[in-house]
């Protein structure tokens, strides 16, 4: 297991770190000694994550705006040192039948779930390679490993994250850097709560019925917990996972293998 001090001296950046999986990841990395910065759009949530002891610092930026992201990372590096661990966690899912998936929805899903991963990784990965150590861990989804109806754009983006992960893992394998993805199933976060509310509004079904449908594919019959995803990230960030490179690790109770 990753020890409490195994990430001491490492600066970790977690995008979308103000709530849900991102906040859980920040807490797990902090518990293992990393100096964690959480980045996102909502300062109050980020500040609350820091106040709760889950992170050391925060930065406000929209990951879908490359100039904002680049400026924020430059400020963070100047203030706290270069990024050693990048967790690409920011993301969202919108659903629609493919026939009603217009270009605006498509661009939103690709921009947030894949384009922002590219931008953040491009900004920090060369520096990691130059220093001879680094971890890039992207929160993908089981939707990056299999297909689901009504979320074609989201599935395409998450498949792209997995493909990018595998390509970069090969390219940087001799540089002391590992590049991996974690693929959660339906997780007990605001994202899933929002999905339940939208489905309820469209169908009139009860929240309990909707949740039962969402977890039907999970052999364990439950939602994944954010701390379970965070534990996988912390392991991949630790020294004992130095030879784990290019994987897309499902945290989904056996829903995909």
JSON list of C-alpha atoms in Angstrom, two decimals:
[
{"chain": "A", "resi": 1, "resn": "UNK", "atom": "CA", "xyz": [0.00, 0.00, 0.00]},
{"chain": "A", "resi": 2, "resn": "UNK", "atom": "CA", "xyz": [1.04, 3.60, -0.55]},
{"chain": "A", "resi": 3, "resn": "UNK", "atom": "CA", "xyz": [2.53, 4.91, 2.69]},
{"chain": "A", "resi": 4, "resn": "UNK", "atom": "CA", "xyz": [1.63, 8.19, 4.31]},
{"chain": "A", "resi": 5, "resn": "UNK", "atom": "CA", "xyz": [4.87, 9.87, 3.21]},
{"chain": "A", "resi": 6, "resn": "UNK", "atom": "CA", "xyz": [5.41, 8.23, -0.16]},
{"chain": "A", "resi": 7, "resn": "UNK", "atom": "CA", "xyz": [4.44, 11.36, -2.09]},
{"chain": "A", "resi": 8, "resn": "UNK", "atom": "CA", "xyz": [6.24, 13.84, 0.15]},
{"chain": "A", "resi": 9, "resn": "UNK", "atom": "CA", "xyz": [7.78, 16.69, -1.82]},
{"chain": "A", "resi": 10, "resn": "UNK", "atom": "CA", "xyz": [5.53, 16.10, -4.84]},
{"chain": "A", "resi": 11, "resn": "UNK", "atom": "CA", "xyz": [3.21, 18.82, -6.15]},
{"chain": "A", "resi": 12, "resn": "UNK", "atom": "CA", "xyz": [-0.07, 17.41, -7.38]},
{"chain": "A", "resi": 13, "resn": "UNK", "atom": "CA", "xyz": [-2.69, 19.23, -9.43]},
{"chain": "A", "resi": 14, "resn": "UNK", "atom": "CA", "xyz": [-6.27, 17.94, -9.45]},
{"chain": "A", "resi": 15, "resn": "UNK", "atom": "CA", "xyz": [-8.65, 19.54, -11.93]},
{"chain": "A", "resi": 16, "resn": "UNK", "atom": "CA", "xyz": [-12.30, 19.66, -10.96]},
{"chain": "A", "resi": 17, "resn": "UNK", "atom": "CA", "xyz": [-11.08, 19.34, -7.40]},
{"chain": "A", "resi": 18, "resn": "UNK", "atom": "CA", "xyz": [-13.83, 21.15, -5.55]},
{"chain": "A", "resi": 19, "resn": "UNK", "atom": "CA", "xyz": [-16.22, 18.26, -5.09]},
{"chain": "A", "resi": 20, "resn": "UNK", "atom": "CA", "xyz": [-16.97, 14.61, -5.77]},
{"chain": "A", "resi": 21, "resn": "UNK", "atom": "CA", "xyz": [-14.18, 12.45, -7.12]},
{"chain": "A", "resi": 22, "resn": "UNK", "atom": "CA", "xyz": [-11.81, 15.41, -7.41]},
{"chain": "A", "resi": 23, "resn": "UNK", "atom": "CA", "xyz": [-12.09, 16.35, -3.74]},
{"chain": "A", "resi": 24, "resn": "UNK", "atom": "CA", "xyz": [-11.71, 12.70, -2.73]},
{"chain": "A", "resi": 25, "resn": "UNK", "atom": "CA", "xyz": [-8.59, 12.38, -4.89]},
{"chain": "A", "resi": 26, "resn": "UNK", "atom": "CA", "xyz": [-7.15, 15.56, -3.38]},
{"chain": "A", "resi": 27, "resn": "UNK", "atom": "CA", "xyz": [-7.70, 14.19, 0.12]},
{"chain": "A", "resi": 28, "resn": "UNK", "atom": "CA", "xyz": [-6.10, 10.84, -0.73]},
{"chain": "A", "resi": 29, "resn": "UNK", "atom": "CA", "xyz": [-3.01, 12.44, -2.25]},
{"chain": "A", "resi": 30, "resn": "UNK", "atom": "CA", "xyz": [-2.72, 14.88, 0.66]},
{"chain": "A", "resi": 31, "resn": "UNK", "atom": "CA", "xyz": [-2.91, 11.95, 3.09]},
{"chain": "A", "resi": 32, "resn": "UNK", "atom": "CA", "xyz": [0.09, 10.44, 1.30]},
{"chain": "A", "resi": 33, "resn": "UNK", "atom": "CA", "xyz": [2.20, 13.54, 1.69]},
{"chain": "A", "resi": 34, "resn": "UNK", "atom": "CA", "xyz": [1.69, 15.39, -1.59]},
{"chain": "A", "resi": 35, "resn": "UNK", "atom": "CA", "xyz": [1.22, 19.14, -1.73]},
{"chain": "A", "resi": 36, "resn": "UNK", "atom": "CA", "xyz": [-2.09, 19.26, -3.58]},
{"chain": "A", "resi": 37, "resn": "UNK", "atom": "CA", "xyz": [-3.56, 22.13, -5.57]},
{"chain": "A", "resi": 38, "resn": "UNK", "atom": "CA", "xyz": [-7.19, 21.87, -6.63]},
{"chain": "A", "resi": 39, "resn": "UNK", "atom": "CA", "xyz": [-8.31, 23.74, -9.74]},
{"chain": "A", "resi": 40, "resn": "UNK", "atom": "CA", "xyz": [-11.79, 24.51, -10.97]},
{"chain": "A", "resi": 41, "resn": "UNK", "atom": "CA", "xyz": [-14.32, 27.21, -11.79]},
{"chain": "A", "resi": 42, "resn": "UNK", "atom": "CA", "xyz": [-16.05, 27.67, -8.41]},
{"chain": "A", "resi": 43, "resn": "UNK", "atom": "CA", "xyz": [-13.79, 29.37, -5.88]},
{"chain": "A", "resi": 44, "resn": "UNK", "atom": "CA", "xyz": [-16.07, 28.72, -2.89]},
{"chain": "A", "resi": 45, "resn": "UNK", "atom": "CA", "xyz": [-15.91, 24.96, -3.43]},
{"chain": "A", "resi": 46, "resn": "UNK", "atom": "CA", "xyz": [-12.18, 24.98, -3.97]},
{"chain": "A", "resi": 47, "resn": "UNK", "atom": "CA", "xyz": [-11.62, 27.09, -0.87]},
{"chain": "A", "resi": 48, "resn": "UNK", "atom": "CA", "xyz": [-13.80, 24.73, 1.15]},
{"chain": "A", "resi": 49, "resn": "UNK", "atom": "CA", "xyz": [-11.69, 21.78, -0.03]},
{"chain": "A", "resi": 50, "resn": "UNK", "atom": "CA", "xyz": [-8.56, 23.57, 1.19]},
{"chain": "A", "resi": 51, "resn": "UNK", "atom": "CA", "xyz": [-10.21, 24.59, 4.48]},
{"chain": "A", "resi": 52, "resn": "UNK", "atom": "CA", "xyz": [-11.17, 20.97, 5.10]},
{"chain": "A", "resi": 53, "resn": "UNK", "atom": "CA", "xyz": [-7.52, 19.96, 4.86]},
{"chain": "A", "resi": 54, "resn": "UNK", "atom": "CA", "xyz": [-7.96, 18.02, 1.63]},
{"chain": "A", "resi": 55, "resn": "UNK", "atom": "CA", "xyz": [-5.62, 20.29, -0.35]},
{"chain": "A", "resi": 56, "resn": "UNK", "atom": "CA", "xyz": [-2.94, 22.88, 0.27]},
{"chain": "A", "resi": 57, "resn": "UNK", "atom": "CA", "xyz": [-3.92, 25.47, -2.35]},
{"chain": "A", "resi": 58, "resn": "UNK", "atom": "CA", "xyz": [-6.46, 26.25, -5.01]},
{"chain": "A", "resi": 59, "resn": "UNK", "atom": "CA", "xyz": [-6.62, 27.99, -8.37]},
{"chain": "A", "resi": 60, "resn": "UNK", "atom": "CA", "xyz": [-9.63, 29.25, -10.29]},
{"chain": "A", "resi": 61, "resn": "UNK", "atom": "CA", "xyz": [-9.68, 28.50, -14.01]},
{"chain": "A", "resi": 62, "resn": "UNK", "atom": "CA", "xyz": [-11.96, 27.03, -16.65]},
{"chain": "A", "resi": 63, "resn": "UNK", "atom": "CA", "xyz": [-10.17, 24.01, -18.12]},
{"chain": "A", "resi": 64, "resn": "UNK", "atom": "CA", "xyz": [-12.00, 24.50, -21.42]},
{"chain": "A", "resi": 65, "resn": "UNK", "atom": "CA", "xyz": [-10.25, 27.85, -21.86]},
{"chain": "A", "resi": 66, "resn": "UNK", "atom": "CA", "xyz": [-6.62, 27.05, -22.76]},
{"chain": "A", "resi": 67, "resn": "UNK", "atom": "CA", "xyz": [-5.32, 30.54, -21.95]},
{"chain": "A", "resi": 68, "resn": "UNK", "atom": "CA", "xyz": [-6.84, 30.46, -18.47]},
{"chain": "A", "resi": 69, "resn": "UNK", "atom": "CA", "xyz": [-5.46, 26.99, -17.83]},
{"chain": "A", "resi": 70, "resn": "UNK", "atom": "CA", "xyz": [-1.97, 27.88, -19.02]},
{"chain": "A", "resi": 71, "resn": "UNK", "atom": "CA", "xyz": [-1.86, 31.03, -16.90]},
{"chain": "A", "resi": 72, "resn": "UNK", "atom": "CA", "xyz": [-3.09, 29.18, -13.81]},
{"chain": "A", "resi": 73, "resn": "UNK", "atom": "CA", "xyz": [-0.52, 26.39, -14.18]},
{"chain": "A", "resi": 74, "resn": "UNK", "atom": "CA", "xyz": [2.25, 28.95, -14.66]},
{"chain": "A", "resi": 75, "resn": "UNK", "atom": "CA", "xyz": [1.20, 30.74, -11.46]},
{"chain": "A", "resi": 76, "resn": "UNK", "atom": "CA", "xyz": [1.01, 27.49, -9.54]},
{"chain": "A", "resi": 77, "resn": "UNK", "atom": "CA", "xyz": [4.45, 26.37, -10.69]},
{"chain": "A", "resi": 78, "resn": "UNK", "atom": "CA", "xyz": [5.94, 29.72, -9.68]},
{"chain": "A", "resi": 79, "resn": "UNK", "atom": "CA", "xyz": [4.29, 29.63, -6.25]},
{"chain": "A", "resi": 80, "resn": "UNK", "atom": "CA", "xyz": [4.50, 25.94, -5.34]},
{"chain": "A", "resi": 81, "resn": "UNK", "atom": "CA", "xyz": [6.93, 24.30, -7.75]},
{"chain": "A", "resi": 82, "resn": "UNK", "atom": "CA", "xyz": [6.37, 22.37, -10.96]},
{"chain": "A", "resi": 83, "resn": "UNK", "atom": "CA", "xyz": [3.57, 19.86, -11.26]},
{"chain": "A", "resi": 84, "resn": "UNK", "atom": "CA", "xyz": [4.74, 16.32, -10.50]},
{"chain": "A", "resi": 85, "resn": "UNK", "atom": "CA", "xyz": [1.33, 14.62, -10.47]},
{"chain": "A", "resi": 86, "resn": "UNK", "atom": "CA", "xyz": [-1.51, 15.67, -12.75]},
{"chain": "A", "resi": 87, "resn": "UNK", "atom": "CA", "xyz": [-4.98, 14.28, -12.19]},
{"chain": "A", "resi": 88, "resn": "UNK", "atom": "CA", "xyz": [-7.27, 15.19, -15.07]},
{"chain": "A", "resi": 89, "resn": "UNK", "atom": "CA", "xyz": [-10.59, 14.91, -13.29]},
{"chain": "A", "resi": 90, "resn": "UNK", "atom": "CA", "xyz": [-12.76, 17.77, -14.58]},
{"chain": "A", "resi": 91, "resn": "UNK", "atom": "CA", "xyz": [-15.60, 16.47, -16.70]},
{"chain": "A", "resi": 92, "resn": "UNK", "atom": "CA", "xyz": [-19.32, 16.29, -17.28]},
{"chain": "A", "resi": 93, "resn": "UNK", "atom": "CA", "xyz": [-21.85, 14.18, -19.15]},
{"chain": "A", "resi": 94, "resn": "UNK", "atom": "CA", "xyz": [-24.77, 15.35, -21.27]},
{"chain": "A", "resi": 95, "resn": "UNK", "atom": "CA", "xyz": [-27.23, 12.89, -22.78]},
{"chain": "A", "resi": 96, "resn": "UNK", "atom": "CA", "xyz": [-29.30, 12.99, -25.95]},
{"chain": "A", "resi": 97, "resn": "UNK", "atom": "CA", "xyz": [-30.30, 10.57, -28.69]},
{"chain": "A", "resi": 98, "resn": "UNK", "atom": "CA", "xyz": [-27.68, 10.68, -31.42]},
{"chain": "A", "resi": 99, "resn": "UNK", "atom": "CA", "xyz": [-30.14, 12.20, -33.87]},
{"chain": "A", "resi": 100, "resn": "UNK", "atom": "CA", "xyz": [-30.53, 15.15, -31.48]},
{"chain": "A", "resi": 101, "resn": "UNK", "atom": "CA", "xyz": [-26.83, 15.41, -30.60]},
{"chain": "A", "resi": 102, "resn": "UNK", "atom": "CA", "xyz": [-26.11, 18.71, -32.29]},
{"chain": "A", "resi": 103, "resn": "UNK", "atom": "CA", "xyz": [-22.66, 20.12, -32.92]},
{"chain": "A", "resi": 104, "resn": "UNK", "atom": "CA", "xyz": [-22.82, 22.37, -29.85]},
{"chain": "A", "resi": 105, "resn": "UNK", "atom": "CA", "xyz": [-23.40, 19.40, -27.51]},
{"chain": "A", "resi": 106, "resn": "UNK", "atom": "CA", "xyz": [-20.70, 17.42, -29.31]},
{"chain": "A", "resi": 107, "resn": "UNK", "atom": "CA", "xyz": [-18.19, 20.26, -28.97]},
{"chain": "A", "resi": 108, "resn": "UNK", "atom": "CA", "xyz": [-18.98, 20.74, -25.27]},
{"chain": "A", "resi": 109, "resn": "UNK", "atom": "CA", "xyz": [-18.41, 17.08, -24.49]},
{"chain": "A", "resi": 110, "resn": "UNK", "atom": "CA", "xyz": [-15.24, 16.76, -26.55]},
{"chain": "A", "resi": 111, "resn": "UNK", "atom": "CA", "xyz": [-13.87, 20.08, -25.31]},
{"chain": "A", "resi": 112, "resn": "UNK", "atom": "CA", "xyz": [-14.35, 19.40, -21.61]},
{"chain": "A", "resi": 113, "resn": "UNK", "atom": "CA", "xyz": [-13.77, 15.67, -21.42]},
{"chain": "A", "resi": 114, "resn": "UNK", "atom": "CA", "xyz": [-10.96, 15.31, -23.97]},
{"chain": "A", "resi": 115, "resn": "UNK", "atom": "CA", "xyz": [-9.67, 18.69, -25.11]},
{"chain": "A", "resi": 116, "resn": "UNK", "atom": "CA", "xyz": [-9.02, 19.88, -21.55]},
{"chain": "A", "resi": 117, "resn": "UNK", "atom": "CA", "xyz": [-7.14, 16.64, -20.81]},
{"chain": "A", "resi": 118, "resn": "UNK", "atom": "CA", "xyz": [-4.94, 17.30, -23.83]},
{"chain": "A", "resi": 119, "resn": "UNK", "atom": "CA", "xyz": [-4.31, 20.91, -22.82]},
{"chain": "A", "resi": 120, "resn": "UNK", "atom": "CA", "xyz": [-3.42, 20.22, -19.19]},
{"chain": "A", "resi": 121, "resn": "UNK", "atom": "CA", "xyz": [-1.25, 17.25, -20.08]},
{"chain": "A", "resi": 122, "resn": "UNK", "atom": "CA", "xyz": [0.58, 19.18, -22.80]},
{"chain": "A", "resi": 123, "resn": "UNK", "atom": "CA", "xyz": [1.39, 21.91, -20.29]},
{"chain": "A", "resi": 124, "resn": "UNK", "atom": "CA", "xyz": [2.99, 19.64, -17.67]},
{"chain": "A", "resi": 125, "resn": "UNK", "atom": "CA", "xyz": [4.14, 16.38, -19.26]},
{"chain": "A", "resi": 126, "resn": "UNK", "atom": "CA", "xyz": [7.26, 17.69, -21.05]},
{"chain": "A", "resi": 127, "resn": "UNK", "atom": "CA", "xyz": [8.47, 19.20, -17.78]},
{"chain": "A", "resi": 128, "resn": "UNK", "atom": "CA", "xyz": [7.92, 15.92, -15.95]},
{"chain": "A", "resi": 129, "resn": "UNK", "atom": "CA", "xyz": [9.95, 14.11, -18.59]},
{"chain": "A", "resi": 130, "resn": "UNK", "atom": "CA", "xyz": [12.73, 16.67, -18.33]},
{"chain": "A", "resi": 131, "resn": "UNK", "atom": "CA", "xyz": [12.93, 16.17, -14.56]},
{"chain": "A", "resi": 132, "resn": "UNK", "atom": "CA", "xyz": [12.78, 12.39, -14.90]},
{"chain": "A", "resi": 133, "resn": "UNK", "atom": "CA", "xyz": [9.66, 11.76, -12.78]},
{"chain": "A", "resi": 134, "resn": "UNK", "atom": "CA", "xyz": [5.96, 12.29, -13.16]},
{"chain": "A", "resi": 135, "resn": "UNK", "atom": "CA", "xyz": [2.46, 10.86, -13.05]},
{"chain": "A", "resi": 136, "resn": "UNK", "atom": "CA", "xyz": [-0.43, 11.73, -15.35]},
{"chain": "A", "resi": 137, "resn": "UNK", "atom": "CA", "xyz": [-3.68, 10.10, -14.26]},
{"chain": "A", "resi": 138, "resn": "UNK", "atom": "CA", "xyz": [-6.89, 10.86, -16.11]},
{"chain": "A", "resi": 139, "resn": "UNK", "atom": "CA", "xyz": [-10.33, 10.08, -14.77]},
{"chain": "A", "resi": 140, "resn": "UNK", "atom": "CA", "xyz": [-11.99, 8.51, -17.79]},
{"chain": "A", "resi": 141, "resn": "UNK", "atom": "CA", "xyz": [-15.06, 6.30, -17.36]},
{"chain": "A", "resi": 142, "resn": "UNK", "atom": "CA", "xyz": [-16.33, 2.87, -18.19]},
{"chain": "A", "resi": 143, "resn": "UNK", "atom": "CA", "xyz": [-17.88, 4.84, -21.06]},
{"chain": "A", "resi": 144, "resn": "UNK", "atom": "CA", "xyz": [-14.30, 4.98, -22.35]},
{"chain": "A", "resi": 145, "resn": "UNK", "atom": "CA", "xyz": [-14.19, 1.18, -22.47]},
{"chain": "A", "resi": 146, "resn": "UNK", "atom": "CA", "xyz": [-17.62, 0.31, -23.81]},
{"chain": "A", "resi": 147, "resn": "UNK", "atom": "CA", "xyz": [-20.59, 2.02, -25.42]},
{"chain": "A", "resi": 148, "resn": "UNK", "atom": "CA", "xyz": [-23.84, 3.30, -23.93]},
{"chain": "A", "resi": 149, "resn": "UNK", "atom": "CA", "xyz": [-26.88, 4.69, -25.71]},
{"chain": "A", "resi": 150, "resn": "UNK", "atom": "CA", "xyz": [-27.78, 8.38, -25.59]},
{"chain": "A", "resi": 151, "resn": "UNK", "atom": "CA", "xyz": [-24.27, 9.51, -24.60]},
{"chain": "A", "resi": 152, "resn": "UNK", "atom": "CA", "xyz": [-22.42, 9.14, -27.91]},
{"chain": "A", "resi": 153, "resn": "UNK", "atom": "CA", "xyz": [-20.44, 12.37, -27.50]},
{"chain": "A", "resi": 154, "resn": "UNK", "atom": "CA", "xyz": [-19.44, 11.53, -23.93]},
{"chain": "A", "resi": 155, "resn": "UNK", "atom": "CA", "xyz": [-18.42, 7.99, -24.92]},
{"chain": "A", "resi": 156, "resn": "UNK", "atom": "CA", "xyz": [-16.39, 9.33, -27.83]},
{"chain": "A", "resi": 157, "resn": "UNK", "atom": "CA", "xyz": [-14.57, 11.77, -25.56]},
{"chain": "A", "resi": 158, "resn": "UNK", "atom": "CA", "xyz": [-13.80, 9.19, -22.89]},
{"chain": "A", "resi": 159, "resn": "UNK", "atom": "CA", "xyz": [-12.62, 6.67, -25.49]},
{"chain": "A", "resi": 160, "resn": "UNK", "atom": "CA", "xyz": [-10.35, 9.47, -26.68]},
{"chain": "A", "resi": 161, "resn": "UNK", "atom": "CA", "xyz": [-8.93, 9.90, -23.18]},
{"chain": "A", "resi": 162, "resn": "UNK", "atom": "CA", "xyz": [-8.10, 6.19, -23.03]},
{"chain": "A", "resi": 163, "resn": "UNK", "atom": "CA", "xyz": [-6.47, 6.34, -26.46]},
{"chain": "A", "resi": 164, "resn": "UNK", "atom": "CA", "xyz": [-4.44, 9.41, -25.53]},
{"chain": "A", "resi": 165, "resn": "UNK", "atom": "CA", "xyz": [-3.36, 7.71, -22.31]},
{"chain": "A", "resi": 166, "resn": "UNK", "atom": "CA", "xyz": [-2.11, 4.64, -24.15]},
{"chain": "A", "resi": 167, "resn": "UNK", "atom": "CA", "xyz": [-0.24, 6.67, -26.76]},
{"chain": "A", "resi": 168, "resn": "UNK", "atom": "CA", "xyz": [1.51, 8.91, -24.23]},
{"chain": "A", "resi": 169, "resn": "UNK", "atom": "CA", "xyz": [2.40, 5.96, -22.02]},
{"chain": "A", "resi": 170, "resn": "UNK", "atom": "CA", "xyz": [4.34, 4.50, -24.93]},
{"chain": "A", "resi": 171, "resn": "UNK", "atom": "CA", "xyz": [5.94, 7.77, -25.95]},
{"chain": "A", "resi": 172, "resn": "UNK", "atom": "CA", "xyz": [7.20, 8.70, -22.47]},
{"chain": "A", "resi": 173, "resn": "UNK", "atom": "CA", "xyz": [7.90, 5.22, -21.09]},
{"chain": "A", "resi": 174, "resn": "UNK", "atom": "CA", "xyz": [11.66, 5.77, -20.78]},
{"chain": "A", "resi": 175, "resn": "UNK", "atom": "CA", "xyz": [11.36, 9.22, -19.19]},
{"chain": "A", "resi": 176, "resn": "UNK", "atom": "CA", "xyz": [10.43, 8.24, -15.64]},
{"chain": "A", "resi": 177, "resn": "UNK", "atom": "CA", "xyz": [6.80, 9.21, -16.27]},
{"chain": "A", "resi": 178, "resn": "UNK", "atom": "CA", "xyz": [3.73, 6.99, -16.20]},
{"chain": "A", "resi": 179, "resn": "UNK", "atom": "CA", "xyz": [0.44, 7.84, -17.89]},
{"chain": "A", "resi": 180, "resn": "UNK", "atom": "CA", "xyz": [-2.67, 5.97, -16.80]},
{"chain": "A", "resi": 181, "resn": "UNK", "atom": "CA", "xyz": [-6.45, 6.29, -16.69]},
{"chain": "A", "resi": 182, "resn": "UNK", "atom": "CA", "xyz": [-8.99, 5.30, -14.07]},
{"chain": "A", "resi": 183, "resn": "UNK", "atom": "CA", "xyz": [-12.42, 4.33, -15.38]},
{"chain": "A", "resi": 184, "resn": "UNK", "atom": "CA", "xyz": [-15.15, 4.56, -12.75]},
{"chain": "A", "resi": 185, "resn": "UNK", "atom": "CA", "xyz": [-18.60, 3.16, -13.13]},
{"chain": "A", "resi": 186, "resn": "UNK", "atom": "CA", "xyz": [-21.62, 5.14, -11.96]},
{"chain": "A", "resi": 187, "resn": "UNK", "atom": "CA", "xyz": [-20.28, 6.96, -8.92]},
{"chain": "A", "resi": 188, "resn": "UNK", "atom": "CA", "xyz": [-22.17, 8.56, -6.04]},
{"chain": "A", "resi": 189, "resn": "UNK", "atom": "CA", "xyz": [-21.47, 12.18, -7.01]},
{"chain": "A", "resi": 190, "resn": "UNK", "atom": "CA", "xyz": [-23.37, 15.29, -8.05]},
{"chain": "A", "resi": 191, "resn": "UNK", "atom": "CA", "xyz": [-22.92, 14.24, -11.68]},
{"chain": "A", "resi": 192, "resn": "UNK", "atom": "CA", "xyz": [-25.00, 11.10, -11.11]},
{"chain": "A", "resi": 193, "resn": "UNK", "atom": "CA", "xyz": [-27.46, 12.98, -8.89]},
{"chain": "A", "resi": 194, "resn": "UNK", "atom": "CA", "xyz": [-27.94, 15.46, -11.72]},
{"chain": "A", "resi": 195, "resn": "UNK", "atom": "CA", "xyz": [-28.47, 12.64, -14.21]},
{"chain": "A", "resi": 196, "resn": "UNK", "atom": "CA", "xyz": [-31.13, 11.13, -11.96]},
{"chain": "A", "resi": 197, "resn": "UNK", "atom": "CA", "xyz": [-32.90, 14.48, -11.70]},
{"chain": "A", "resi": 198, "resn": "UNK", "atom": "CA", "xyz": [-32.86, 14.98, -15.48]},
{"chain": "A", "resi": 199, "resn": "UNK", "atom": "CA", "xyz": [-34.22, 11.51, -16.15]},
{"chain": "A", "resi": 200, "resn": "UNK", "atom": "CA", "xyz": [-36.91, 12.02, -13.51]},
{"chain": "A", "resi": 201, "resn": "UNK", "atom": "CA", "xyz": [-37.94, 15.27, -15.18]},
{"chain": "A", "resi": 202, "resn": "UNK", "atom": "CA", "xyz": [-38.17, 13.68, -18.60]},
{"chain": "A", "resi": 203, "resn": "UNK", "atom": "CA", "xyz": [-39.80, 10.38, -17.65]},
{"chain": "A", "resi": 204, "resn": "UNK", "atom": "CA", "xyz": [-41.62, 10.91, -14.38]},
{"chain": "A", "resi": 205, "resn": "UNK", "atom": "CA", "xyz": [-39.96, 7.82, -12.93]},
{"chain": "A", "resi": 206, "resn": "UNK", "atom": "CA", "xyz": [-38.97, 7.85, -9.28]},
{"chain": "A", "resi": 207, "resn": "UNK", "atom": "CA", "xyz": [-35.35, 8.52, -8.26]},
{"chain": "A", "resi": 208, "resn": "UNK", "atom": "CA", "xyz": [-35.14, 5.04, -6.71]},
{"chain": "A", "resi": 209, "resn": "UNK", "atom": "CA", "xyz": [-36.22, 3.43, -9.98]},
{"chain": "A", "resi": 210, "resn": "UNK", "atom": "CA", "xyz": [-33.69, 5.46, -11.91]},
{"chain": "A", "resi": 211, "resn": "UNK", "atom": "CA", "xyz": [-30.82, 4.62, -9.57]},
{"chain": "A", "resi": 212, "resn": "UNK", "atom": "CA", "xyz": [-31.75, 0.94, -9.75]},
{"chain": "A", "resi": 213, "resn": "UNK", "atom": "CA", "xyz": [-31.52, 1.14, -13.54]},
{"chain": "A", "resi": 214, "resn": "UNK", "atom": "CA", "xyz": [-28.15, 2.88, -13.40]},
{"chain": "A", "resi": 215, "resn": "UNK", "atom": "CA", "xyz": [-26.60, 0.25, -11.12]},
{"chain": "A", "resi": 216, "resn": "UNK", "atom": "CA", "xyz": [-28.21, -2.72, -12.87]},
{"chain": "A", "resi": 217, "resn": "UNK", "atom": "CA", "xyz": [-25.06, -3.34, -14.88]},
{"chain": "A", "resi": 218, "resn": "UNK", "atom": "CA", "xyz": [-22.82, -3.38, -11.81]},
{"chain": "A", "resi": 219, "resn": "UNK", "atom": "CA", "xyz": [-22.58, -6.97, -10.49]},
{"chain": "A", "resi": 220, "resn": "UNK", "atom": "CA", "xyz": [-22.17, -5.54, -6.98]},
{"chain": "A", "resi": 221, "resn": "UNK", "atom": "CA", "xyz": [-25.49, -3.74, -7.34]},
{"chain": "A", "resi": 222, "resn": "UNK", "atom": "CA", "xyz": [-24.37, -0.37, -6.00]},
{"chain": "A", "resi": 223, "resn": "UNK", "atom": "CA", "xyz": [-22.91, 3.00, -6.87]},
{"chain": "A", "resi": 224, "resn": "UNK", "atom": "CA", "xyz": [-19.15, 3.37, -6.69]},
{"chain": "A", "resi": 225, "resn": "UNK", "atom": "CA", "xyz": [-17.92, 5.63, -3.89]},
{"chain": "A", "resi": 226, "resn": "UNK", "atom": "CA", "xyz": [-15.58, 8.57, -4.65]},
{"chain": "A", "resi": 227, "resn": "UNK", "atom": "CA", "xyz": [-13.06, 7.31, -2.08]},
{"chain": "A", "resi": 228, "resn": "UNK", "atom": "CA", "xyz": [-12.76, 4.05, -4.04]},
{"chain": "A", "resi": 229, "resn": "UNK", "atom": "CA", "xyz": [-11.79, 5.94, -7.17]},
{"chain": "A", "resi": 230, "resn": "UNK", "atom": "CA", "xyz": [-9.40, 8.10, -5.16]},
{"chain": "A", "resi": 231, "resn": "UNK", "atom": "CA", "xyz": [-7.66, 5.03, -3.73]},
{"chain": "A", "resi": 232, "resn": "UNK", "atom": "CA", "xyz": [-6.94, 3.80, -7.26]},
{"chain": "A", "resi": 233, "resn": "UNK", "atom": "CA", "xyz": [-5.50, 7.19, -8.20]},
{"chain": "A", "resi": 234, "resn": "UNK", "atom": "CA", "xyz": [-3.33, 7.31, -5.09]},
{"chain": "A", "resi": 235, "resn": "UNK", "atom": "CA", "xyz": [-1.93, 3.87, -5.86]},
{"chain": "A", "resi": 236, "resn": "UNK", "atom": "CA", "xyz": [-1.09, 4.83, -9.44]},
{"chain": "A", "resi": 237, "resn": "UNK", "atom": "CA", "xyz": [0.63, 7.97, -8.15]},
{"chain": "A", "resi": 238, "resn": "UNK", "atom": "CA", "xyz": [2.76, 6.06, -5.67]},
{"chain": "A", "resi": 239, "resn": "UNK", "atom": "CA", "xyz": [6.25, 4.63, -6.15]},
{"chain": "A", "resi": 240, "resn": "UNK", "atom": "CA", "xyz": [5.02, 1.04, -6.02]},
{"chain": "A", "resi": 241, "resn": "UNK", "atom": "CA", "xyz": [3.12, 1.60, -9.29]},
{"chain": "A", "resi": 242, "resn": "UNK", "atom": "CA", "xyz": [6.20, 2.80, -11.18]},
{"chain": "A", "resi": 243, "resn": "UNK", "atom": "CA", "xyz": [5.90, -0.03, -13.70]},
{"chain": "A", "resi": 244, "resn": "UNK", "atom": "CA", "xyz": [2.15, 0.38, -14.20]},
{"chain": "A", "resi": 245, "resn": "UNK", "atom": "CA", "xyz": [1.89, 2.35, -17.41]},
{"chain": "A", "resi": 246, "resn": "UNK", "atom": "CA", "xyz": [-0.78, 2.82, -20.05]},
{"chain": "A", "resi": 247, "resn": "UNK", "atom": "CA", "xyz": [-3.61, 1.06, -18.26]},
{"chain": "A", "resi": 248, "resn": "UNK", "atom": "CA", "xyz": [-7.30, 1.99, -18.16]},
{"chain": "A", "resi": 249, "resn": "UNK", "atom": "CA", "xyz": [-8.23, 0.71, -14.71]},
{"chain": "A", "resi": 250, "resn": "UNK", "atom": "CA", "xyz": [-11.94, 0.02, -14.22]},
{"chain": "A", "resi": 251, "resn": "UNK", "atom": "CA", "xyz": [-13.36, 0.81, -10.79]},
{"chain": "A", "resi": 252, "resn": "UNK", "atom": "CA", "xyz": [-16.80, -0.51, -11.53]},
{"chain": "A", "resi": 253, "resn": "UNK", "atom": "CA", "xyz": [-17.60, -3.62, -9.51]},
{"chain": "A", "resi": 254, "resn": "UNK", "atom": "CA", "xyz": [-17.03, -5.89, -12.50]},
{"chain": "A", "resi": 255, "resn": "UNK", "atom": "CA", "xyz": [-19.30, -4.04, -14.96]},
{"chain": "A", "resi": 256, "resn": "UNK", "atom": "CA", "xyz": [-16.47, -4.02, -17.49]},
{"chain": "A", "resi": 257, "resn": "UNK", "atom": "CA", "xyz": [-13.32, -6.14, -17.47]}
]
